[in-house]
Amino acid sequence: MARRRVLIVDDDENIVQLARLYLERDDYEVSVAFDGPDGLELARRIRPDVVVLDLMLPGLNGLDVCRELRRDSNVPIIMLTARTTEADKLTGLDMGADDYVTKPFSPRELLARIRAVLRRVAGANEQAPEEIRLGHLTLYPRRFQAEVADRPIHLTPTEFNLLRTMAVAPGQVFSRADLIEKAFGYGFEGFERNVDVHITSLRRKLEAGGSRFIKTVYGLGYKIDPEAGARA
């Protein structure tokens, strides 16, 4: 089996070397870039399996790199950020990042997130149905594509997995722990807040398409409202 290739784009050499050490120990092939333009060029040239992308980069910031990559690639992107506000995290997700890790972080946490995002991408194609329909919502699991009323909605693999998890059981309430297990495949102390951030980003994209499928069940979690799908 071919080794998975990870591209790290970060101008902090200490972070790069530490992450590289852990990833190579786990048999990943690692490439690195220290600024935005080099990272973008390298990502397009070597076609990595995962990109680990710092938010604050010289030359071209991480958000712009992410936006440019999303023009022609669905490669999973994990954003590294020292910013901790929900608005900052949502900005990265809106640009197309699949996940984010807040600095300072444990290399083992980063490794777990890389493993998980690769599992999500691989798992989506194993015995996946051609499509899932719910009212005006249509999901194409093998292509990671979604439509609302025949209009494409651009989702990251993480957002797609969250939506698919709930869409296959409309009306069922999923706790944050349920979603971590089924859609993320990993979690850490305090990680439930990550679910909320991803749900907020997913809602924004669906509502921009004119639909409010995802409902909050206060104190319990989230669900897909099939009636909302029918009314969209």
PDB file of C-alpha atoms in Angstrom:
ATOM      1  CA  MET A   1       0.000   0.000   0.000  1.00  0.00           C
ATOM      2  CA  ALA A   2       1.350   3.413  -0.973  1.00  0.00           C
ATOM      3  CA  ARG A   3       2.337   5.736   1.835  1.00  0.00           C
ATOM      4  CA  ARG A   4      -0.019   8.622   2.499  1.00  0.00           C
ATOM      5  CA  ARG A   5       1.459  12.015   1.702  1.00  0.00           C
ATOM      6  CA  VAL A   6       0.944  14.985   4.018  1.00  0.00           C
ATOM      7  CA  LEU A   7       1.859  18.545   3.073  1.00  0.00           C
ATOM      8  CA  ILE A   8       2.611  20.872   6.013  1.00  0.00           C
ATOM      9  CA  VAL A   9       2.528  24.603   5.257  1.00  0.00           C
ATOM     10  CA  ASP A  10       3.724  26.634   8.265  1.00  0.00           C
ATOM     11  CA  ASP A  11       6.412  29.267   8.765  1.00  0.00           C
ATOM     12  CA  ASP A  12       7.258  28.024  12.281  1.00  0.00           C
ATOM     13  CA  GLU A  13      10.147  25.601  11.758  1.00  0.00           C
ATOM     14  CA  ASN A  14       9.804  24.134  15.254  1.00  0.00           C
ATOM     15  CA  ILE A  15       6.178  23.171  14.626  1.00  0.00           C
ATOM     16  CA  VAL A  16       7.023  21.792  11.192  1.00  0.00           C
ATOM     17  CA  GLN A  17       9.886  19.634  12.455  1.00  0.00           C
ATOM     18  CA  LEU A  18       7.920  18.276  15.417  1.00  0.00           C
ATOM     19  CA  ALA A  19       4.895  17.426  13.279  1.00  0.00           C
ATOM     20  CA  ARG A  20       7.141  15.898  10.635  1.00  0.00           C
ATOM     21  CA  LEU A  21       8.852  13.697  13.227  1.00  0.00           C
ATOM     22  CA  TYR A  22       5.555  12.245  14.470  1.00  0.00           C
ATOM     23  CA  LEU A  23       4.110  11.783  11.003  1.00  0.00           C
ATOM     24  CA  GLU A  24       7.176  10.051   9.588  1.00  0.00           C
ATOM     25  CA  ARG A  25       7.235   7.735  12.604  1.00  0.00           C
ATOM     26  CA  ASP A  26       3.690   6.778  11.596  1.00  0.00           C
ATOM     27  CA  ASP A  27       4.880   6.035   8.038  1.00  0.00           C
ATOM     28  CA  TYR A  28       3.536   9.149   6.334  1.00  0.00           C
ATOM     29  CA  GLU A  29       5.482  10.802   3.550  1.00  0.00           C
ATOM     30  CA  VAL A  30       5.864  14.462   4.527  1.00  0.00           C
ATOM     31  CA  SER A  31       6.484  17.508   2.341  1.00  0.00           C
ATOM     32  CA  VAL A  32       6.833  21.017   3.747  1.00  0.00           C
ATOM     33  CA  ALA A  33       6.524  24.640   2.676  1.00  0.00           C
ATOM     34  CA  PHE A  34       7.168  27.742   4.771  1.00  0.00           C
ATOM     35  CA  ASP A  35       5.056  30.352   3.001  1.00  0.00           C
ATOM     36  CA  GLY A  36       1.740  30.604   1.198  1.00  0.00           C
ATOM     37  CA  PRO A  37       2.865  30.780  -2.450  1.00  0.00           C
ATOM     38  CA  ASP A  38       5.235  27.811  -2.081  1.00  0.00           C
ATOM     39  CA  GLY A  39       2.561  25.842  -0.238  1.00  0.00           C
ATOM     40  CA  LEU A  40      -0.007  26.455  -2.967  1.00  0.00           C
ATOM     41  CA  GLU A  41       2.432  25.543  -5.738  1.00  0.00           C
ATOM     42  CA  LEU A  42       3.573  22.395  -3.940  1.00  0.00           C
ATOM     43  CA  ALA A  43       0.008  21.266  -3.186  1.00  0.00           C
ATOM     44  CA  ARG A  44      -0.914  21.505  -6.845  1.00  0.00           C
ATOM     45  CA  ARG A  45       2.253  19.761  -7.976  1.00  0.00           C
ATOM     46  CA  ILE A  46       2.480  16.799  -5.604  1.00  0.00           C
ATOM     47  CA  ARG A  47      -1.275  16.294  -4.932  1.00  0.00           C
ATOM     48  CA  PRO A  48      -1.019  15.317  -1.240  1.00  0.00           C
ATOM     49  CA  ASP A  49      -3.607  13.234   0.596  1.00  0.00           C
ATOM     50  CA  VAL A  50      -3.917  15.872   3.353  1.00  0.00           C
ATOM     51  CA  VAL A  51      -2.802  19.495   3.704  1.00  0.00           C
ATOM     52  CA  VAL A  52      -1.966  20.887   7.162  1.00  0.00           C
ATOM     53  CA  LEU A  53      -2.177  24.639   6.657  1.00  0.00           C
ATOM     54  CA  ASP A  54      -1.250  27.470   9.019  1.00  0.00           C
ATOM     55  CA  LEU A  55      -3.619  30.430   9.044  1.00  0.00           C
ATOM     56  CA  MET A  56      -0.954  33.137   9.301  1.00  0.00           C
ATOM     57  CA  LEU A  57       1.592  32.727   6.508  1.00  0.00           C
ATOM     58  CA  PRO A  58       3.968  35.104   4.727  1.00  0.00           C
ATOM     59  CA  GLY A  59       3.300  35.880   1.089  1.00  0.00           C
ATOM     60  CA  LEU A  60      -0.238  34.497   0.992  1.00  0.00           C
ATOM     61  CA  ASN A  61      -2.257  33.775   4.115  1.00  0.00           C
ATOM     62  CA  GLY A  62      -3.764  30.401   4.880  1.00  0.00           C
ATOM     63  CA  LEU A  63      -7.313  31.471   4.053  1.00  0.00           C
ATOM     64  CA  ASP A  64      -6.274  32.568   0.575  1.00  0.00           C
ATOM     65  CA  VAL A  65      -4.310  29.358   0.027  1.00  0.00           C
ATOM     66  CA  CYS A  66      -7.341  27.352   1.147  1.00  0.00           C
ATOM     67  CA  ARG A  67      -9.654  29.296  -1.157  1.00  0.00           C
ATOM     68  CA  GLU A  68      -7.340  28.792  -4.134  1.00  0.00           C
ATOM     69  CA  LEU A  69      -6.982  25.057  -3.472  1.00  0.00           C
ATOM     70  CA  ARG A  70     -10.743  24.665  -3.304  1.00  0.00           C
ATOM     71  CA  ARG A  71     -11.073  25.983  -6.844  1.00  0.00           C
ATOM     72  CA  ASP A  72      -9.793  22.712  -8.261  1.00  0.00           C
ATOM     73  CA  SER A  73      -9.244  20.227  -5.422  1.00  0.00           C
ATOM     74  CA  ASN A  74     -11.161  18.392  -2.690  1.00  0.00           C
ATOM     75  CA  VAL A  75      -8.003  17.495  -0.767  1.00  0.00           C
ATOM     76  CA  PRO A  76      -8.717  17.445   2.994  1.00  0.00           C
ATOM     77  CA  ILE A  77      -7.364  20.602   4.654  1.00  0.00           C
ATOM     78  CA  ILE A  78      -6.653  20.909   8.382  1.00  0.00           C
ATOM     79  CA  MET A  79      -6.146  24.517   9.433  1.00  0.00           C
ATOM     80  CA  LEU A  80      -3.687  25.458  12.184  1.00  0.00           C
ATOM     81  CA  THR A  81      -4.682  28.609  14.031  1.00  0.00           C
ATOM     82  CA  ALA A  82      -3.642  30.545  17.119  1.00  0.00           C
ATOM     83  CA  ARG A  83      -6.982  32.343  16.988  1.00  0.00           C
ATOM     84  CA  THR A  84      -9.597  30.924  19.307  1.00  0.00           C
ATOM     85  CA  THR A  85     -12.812  32.824  18.549  1.00  0.00           C
ATOM     86  CA  GLU A  86     -15.655  31.000  16.854  1.00  0.00           C
ATOM     87  CA  ALA A  87     -15.775  33.664  14.131  1.00  0.00           C
ATOM     88  CA  ASP A  88     -12.138  32.994  13.197  1.00  0.00           C
ATOM     89  CA  LYS A  89     -12.722  29.247  13.059  1.00  0.00           C
ATOM     90  CA  LEU A  90     -15.873  29.664  10.977  1.00  0.00           C
ATOM     91  CA  THR A  91     -13.986  31.816   8.503  1.00  0.00           C
ATOM     92  CA  GLY A  92     -11.575  28.949   7.858  1.00  0.00           C
ATOM     93  CA  LEU A  93     -14.400  26.442   7.476  1.00  0.00           C
ATOM     94  CA  ASP A  94     -16.261  28.783   5.142  1.00  0.00           C
ATOM     95  CA  MET A  95     -13.155  28.976   2.948  1.00  0.00           C
ATOM     96  CA  GLY A  96     -13.188  25.188   2.648  1.00  0.00           C
ATOM     97  CA  ALA A  97     -11.089  23.824   5.527  1.00  0.00           C
ATOM     98  CA  ASP A  98     -12.248  20.427   6.788  1.00  0.00           C
ATOM     99  CA  ASP A  99     -11.035  20.825  10.347  1.00  0.00           C
ATOM    100  CA  TYR A 100      -8.927  23.075  12.512  1.00  0.00           C
ATOM    101  CA  VAL A 101      -6.409  22.615  15.314  1.00  0.00           C
ATOM    102  CA  THR A 102      -5.789  25.425  17.776  1.00  0.00           C
ATOM    103  CA  LYS A 103      -2.182  26.247  18.681  1.00  0.00           C
ATOM    104  CA  PRO A 104      -0.491  25.148  20.849  1.00  0.00           C
ATOM    105  CA  PHE A 105      -1.439  21.562  20.091  1.00  0.00           C
ATOM    106  CA  SER A 106      -0.248  18.049  20.781  1.00  0.00           C
ATOM    107  CA  PRO A 107       1.398  16.300  17.803  1.00  0.00           C
ATOM    108  CA  ARG A 108      -0.626  13.236  18.746  1.00  0.00           C
ATOM    109  CA  GLU A 109      -3.823  15.255  18.377  1.00  0.00           C
ATOM    110  CA  LEU A 110      -2.779  16.398  14.909  1.00  0.00           C
ATOM    111  CA  LEU A 111      -1.905  12.823  13.968  1.00  0.00           C
ATOM    112  CA  ALA A 112      -5.309  11.610  15.192  1.00  0.00           C
ATOM    113  CA  ARG A 113      -7.089  14.253  13.145  1.00  0.00           C
ATOM    114  CA  ILE A 114      -5.139  13.369  10.011  1.00  0.00           C
ATOM    115  CA  ARG A 115      -5.984   9.694  10.475  1.00  0.00           C
ATOM    116  CA  ALA A 116      -9.636  10.540  11.039  1.00  0.00           C
ATOM    117  CA  VAL A 117     -10.032  12.777   8.003  1.00  0.00           C
ATOM    118  CA  LEU A 118      -8.443  10.096   5.809  1.00  0.00           C
ATOM    119  CA  ARG A 119     -10.824   7.485   7.264  1.00  0.00           C
ATOM    120  CA  ARG A 120     -13.786   9.747   6.564  1.00  0.00           C
ATOM    121  CA  VAL A 121     -12.801  10.207   2.936  1.00  0.00           C
ATOM    122  CA  ALA A 122     -12.096   6.496   2.417  1.00  0.00           C
ATOM    123  CA  GLY A 123     -15.164   5.342   4.327  1.00  0.00           C
ATOM    124  CA  ALA A 124     -17.504   7.508   2.298  1.00  0.00           C
ATOM    125  CA  ASN A 125     -16.767   5.430  -0.796  1.00  0.00           C
ATOM    126  CA  GLU A 126     -17.138   2.004   0.815  1.00  0.00           C
ATOM    127  CA  GLN A 127     -20.606   0.602   0.071  1.00  0.00           C
ATOM    128  CA  ALA A 128     -21.974   4.133  -0.192  1.00  0.00           C
ATOM    129  CA  PRO A 129     -25.302   4.582  -1.976  1.00  0.00           C
ATOM    130  CA  GLU A 130     -25.326   6.516  -5.217  1.00  0.00           C
ATOM    131  CA  GLU A 131     -27.535   9.175  -3.670  1.00  0.00           C
ATOM    132  CA  ILE A 132     -29.598  10.078  -0.613  1.00  0.00           C
ATOM    133  CA  ARG A 133     -32.754  12.137  -1.095  1.00  0.00           C
ATOM    134  CA  LEU A 134     -34.660  13.997   1.595  1.00  0.00           C
ATOM    135  CA  GLY A 135     -37.173  16.523   0.320  1.00  0.00           C
ATOM    136  CA  HIS A 136     -35.224  19.027  -1.748  1.00  0.00           C
ATOM    137  CA  LEU A 137     -31.910  17.814  -0.322  1.00  0.00           C
ATOM    138  CA  THR A 138     -29.875  15.374  -2.406  1.00  0.00           C
ATOM    139  CA  LEU A 139     -26.541  13.911  -1.323  1.00  0.00           C
ATOM    140  CA  TYR A 140     -24.098  12.021  -3.540  1.00  0.00           C
ATOM    141  CA  PRO A 141     -21.860  10.195  -1.025  1.00  0.00           C
ATOM    142  CA  ARG A 142     -19.368   8.790  -3.512  1.00  0.00           C
ATOM    143  CA  ARG A 143     -18.637  12.260  -4.855  1.00  0.00           C
ATOM    144  CA  PHE A 144     -18.985  14.286  -1.640  1.00  0.00           C
ATOM    145  CA  GLN A 145     -21.522  16.475  -3.414  1.00  0.00           C
ATOM    146  CA  ALA A 146     -24.773  17.975  -2.176  1.00  0.00           C
ATOM    147  CA  GLU A 147     -27.655  19.832  -3.800  1.00  0.00           C
ATOM    148  CA  VAL A 148     -30.593  21.790  -2.442  1.00  0.00           C
ATOM    149  CA  ALA A 149     -33.424  22.186  -4.946  1.00  0.00           C
ATOM    150  CA  ASP A 150     -30.976  21.123  -7.702  1.00  0.00           C
ATOM    151  CA  ARG A 151     -28.506  23.863  -6.734  1.00  0.00           C
ATOM    152  CA  PRO A 152     -25.025  22.651  -5.694  1.00  0.00           C
ATOM    153  CA  ILE A 153     -23.933  23.338  -2.120  1.00  0.00           C
ATOM    154  CA  HIS A 154     -20.169  23.225  -1.667  1.00  0.00           C
ATOM    155  CA  LEU A 155     -19.335  21.273   1.496  1.00  0.00           C
ATOM    156  CA  THR A 156     -16.069  20.057   2.942  1.00  0.00           C
ATOM    157  CA  PRO A 157     -15.761  16.288   3.559  1.00  0.00           C
ATOM    158  CA  THR A 158     -16.290  16.911   7.287  1.00  0.00           C
ATOM    159  CA  GLU A 159     -19.458  18.934   6.708  1.00  0.00           C
ATOM    160  CA  PHE A 160     -20.675  16.345   4.227  1.00  0.00           C
ATOM    161  CA  ASN A 161     -20.179  13.521   6.723  1.00  0.00           C
ATOM    162  CA  LEU A 162     -22.069  15.428   9.416  1.00  0.00           C
ATOM    163  CA  LEU A 163     -24.965  16.062   7.051  1.00  0.00           C
ATOM    164  CA  ARG A 164     -25.009  12.514   5.722  1.00  0.00           C
ATOM    165  CA  THR A 165     -24.938  11.053   9.243  1.00  0.00           C
ATOM    166  CA  MET A 166     -28.110  12.950  10.137  1.00  0.00           C
ATOM    167  CA  ALA A 167     -29.798  12.653   6.726  1.00  0.00           C
ATOM    168  CA  VAL A 168     -29.864   8.844   6.760  1.00  0.00           C
ATOM    169  CA  ALA A 169     -31.933   9.009   9.973  1.00  0.00           C
ATOM    170  CA  PRO A 170     -34.243  12.030   9.546  1.00  0.00           C
ATOM    171  CA  GLY A 171     -35.902  13.103  12.770  1.00  0.00           C
ATOM    172  CA  GLN A 172     -33.412  11.240  14.968  1.00  0.00           C
ATOM    173  CA  VAL A 173     -31.639  13.406  17.524  1.00  0.00           C
ATOM    174  CA  PHE A 174     -27.854  13.071  17.468  1.00  0.00           C
ATOM    175  CA  SER A 175     -25.886  14.175  20.496  1.00  0.00           C
ATOM    176  CA  ARG A 176     -22.526  15.809  19.988  1.00  0.00           C
ATOM    177  CA  ALA A 177     -20.909  12.582  21.188  1.00  0.00           C
ATOM    178  CA  ASP A 178     -22.887  10.639  18.552  1.00  0.00           C
ATOM    179  CA  LEU A 179     -21.678  12.959  15.808  1.00  0.00           C
ATOM    180  CA  ILE A 180     -18.080  12.803  17.015  1.00  0.00           C
ATOM    181  CA  GLU A 181     -18.200   9.002  16.849  1.00  0.00           C
ATOM    182  CA  LYS A 182     -20.066   8.657  13.556  1.00  0.00           C
ATOM    183  CA  ALA A 183     -18.872  11.644  11.522  1.00  0.00           C
ATOM    184  CA  PHE A 184     -15.459  12.477  12.992  1.00  0.00           C
ATOM    185  CA  GLY A 185     -14.211   9.170  14.334  1.00  0.00           C
ATOM    186  CA  TYR A 186     -12.178  10.777  17.110  1.00  0.00           C
ATOM    187  CA  GLY A 187     -12.428  13.323  19.889  1.00  0.00           C
ATOM    188  CA  PHE A 188     -10.586  15.069  22.684  1.00  0.00           C
ATOM    189  CA  GLU A 189     -11.543  16.800  25.881  1.00  0.00           C
ATOM    190  CA  GLY A 190     -13.555  19.858  24.908  1.00  0.00           C
ATOM    191  CA  PHE A 191     -13.934  18.639  21.329  1.00  0.00           C
ATOM    192  CA  GLU A 192     -17.734  18.906  21.424  1.00  0.00           C
ATOM    193  CA  ARG A 193     -17.364  22.628  20.724  1.00  0.00           C
ATOM    194  CA  ASN A 194     -15.767  21.704  17.391  1.00  0.00           C
ATOM    195  CA  VAL A 195     -19.005  19.976  16.442  1.00  0.00           C
ATOM    196  CA  ASP A 196     -20.939  23.182  17.123  1.00  0.00           C
ATOM    197  CA  VAL A 197     -18.583  25.197  14.923  1.00  0.00           C
ATOM    198  CA  HIS A 198     -18.912  22.719  12.048  1.00  0.00           C
ATOM    199  CA  ILE A 199     -22.710  22.655  12.421  1.00  0.00           C
ATOM    200  CA  THR A 200     -22.812  26.460  12.307  1.00  0.00           C
ATOM    201  CA  SER A 201     -20.779  26.466   9.096  1.00  0.00           C
ATOM    202  CA  LEU A 202     -22.965  23.735   7.594  1.00  0.00           C
ATOM    203  CA  ARG A 203     -26.131  25.638   8.473  1.00  0.00           C
ATOM    204  CA  ARG A 204     -24.808  28.787   6.827  1.00  0.00           C
ATOM    205  CA  LYS A 205     -24.233  26.960   3.582  1.00  0.00           C
ATOM    206  CA  LEU A 206     -27.603  25.203   3.606  1.00  0.00           C
ATOM    207  CA  GLU A 207     -29.481  28.367   4.512  1.00  0.00           C
ATOM    208  CA  ALA A 208     -27.691  30.246   1.740  1.00  0.00           C
ATOM    209  CA  GLY A 209     -29.315  27.672  -0.536  1.00  0.00           C
ATOM    210  CA  GLY A 210     -32.709  28.494   0.957  1.00  0.00           C
ATOM    211  CA  SER A 211     -33.186  25.582   3.384  1.00  0.00           C
ATOM    212  CA  ARG A 212     -33.138  25.106   7.136  1.00  0.00           C
ATOM    213  CA  PHE A 213     -32.815  21.368   7.518  1.00  0.00           C
ATOM    214  CA  ILE A 214     -30.758  21.230  10.711  1.00  0.00           C
ATOM    215  CA  LYS A 215     -32.611  21.810  13.956  1.00  0.00           C
ATOM    216  CA  THR A 216     -31.179  22.195  17.443  1.00  0.00           C
ATOM    217  CA  VAL A 217     -32.814  20.098  20.155  1.00  0.00           C
ATOM    218  CA  TYR A 218     -31.746  22.059  23.199  1.00  0.00           C
ATOM    219  CA  GLY A 219     -29.910  20.040  25.792  1.00  0.00           C
ATOM    220  CA  LEU A 220     -29.723  17.009  23.497  1.00  0.00           C
ATOM    221  CA  GLY A 221     -28.106  17.779  20.152  1.00  0.00           C
ATOM    222  CA  TYR A 222     -29.112  18.145  16.507  1.00  0.00           C
ATOM    223  CA  LYS A 223     -31.406  16.529  13.976  1.00  0.00           C
ATOM    224  CA  ILE A 224     -32.502  16.791  10.366  1.00  0.00           C
ATOM    225  CA  ASP A 225     -36.100  17.979  10.136  1.00  0.00           C
ATOM    226  CA  PRO A 226     -37.704  16.074   7.227  1.00  0.00           C
ATOM    227  CA  GLU A 227     -40.601  18.540   7.173  1.00  0.00           C
ATOM    228  CA  ALA A 228     -38.165  21.402   6.633  1.00  0.00           C
ATOM    229  CA  GLY A 229     -36.757  19.490   3.694  1.00  0.00           C
ATOM    230  CA  ALA A 230     -40.213  19.017   2.240  1.00  0.00           C
ATOM    231  CA  ARG A 231     -41.035  22.714   2.619  1.00  0.00           C
ATOM    232  CA  ALA A 232     -37.745  24.010   1.215  1.00  0.00           C
TER     233      ALA A 232
END
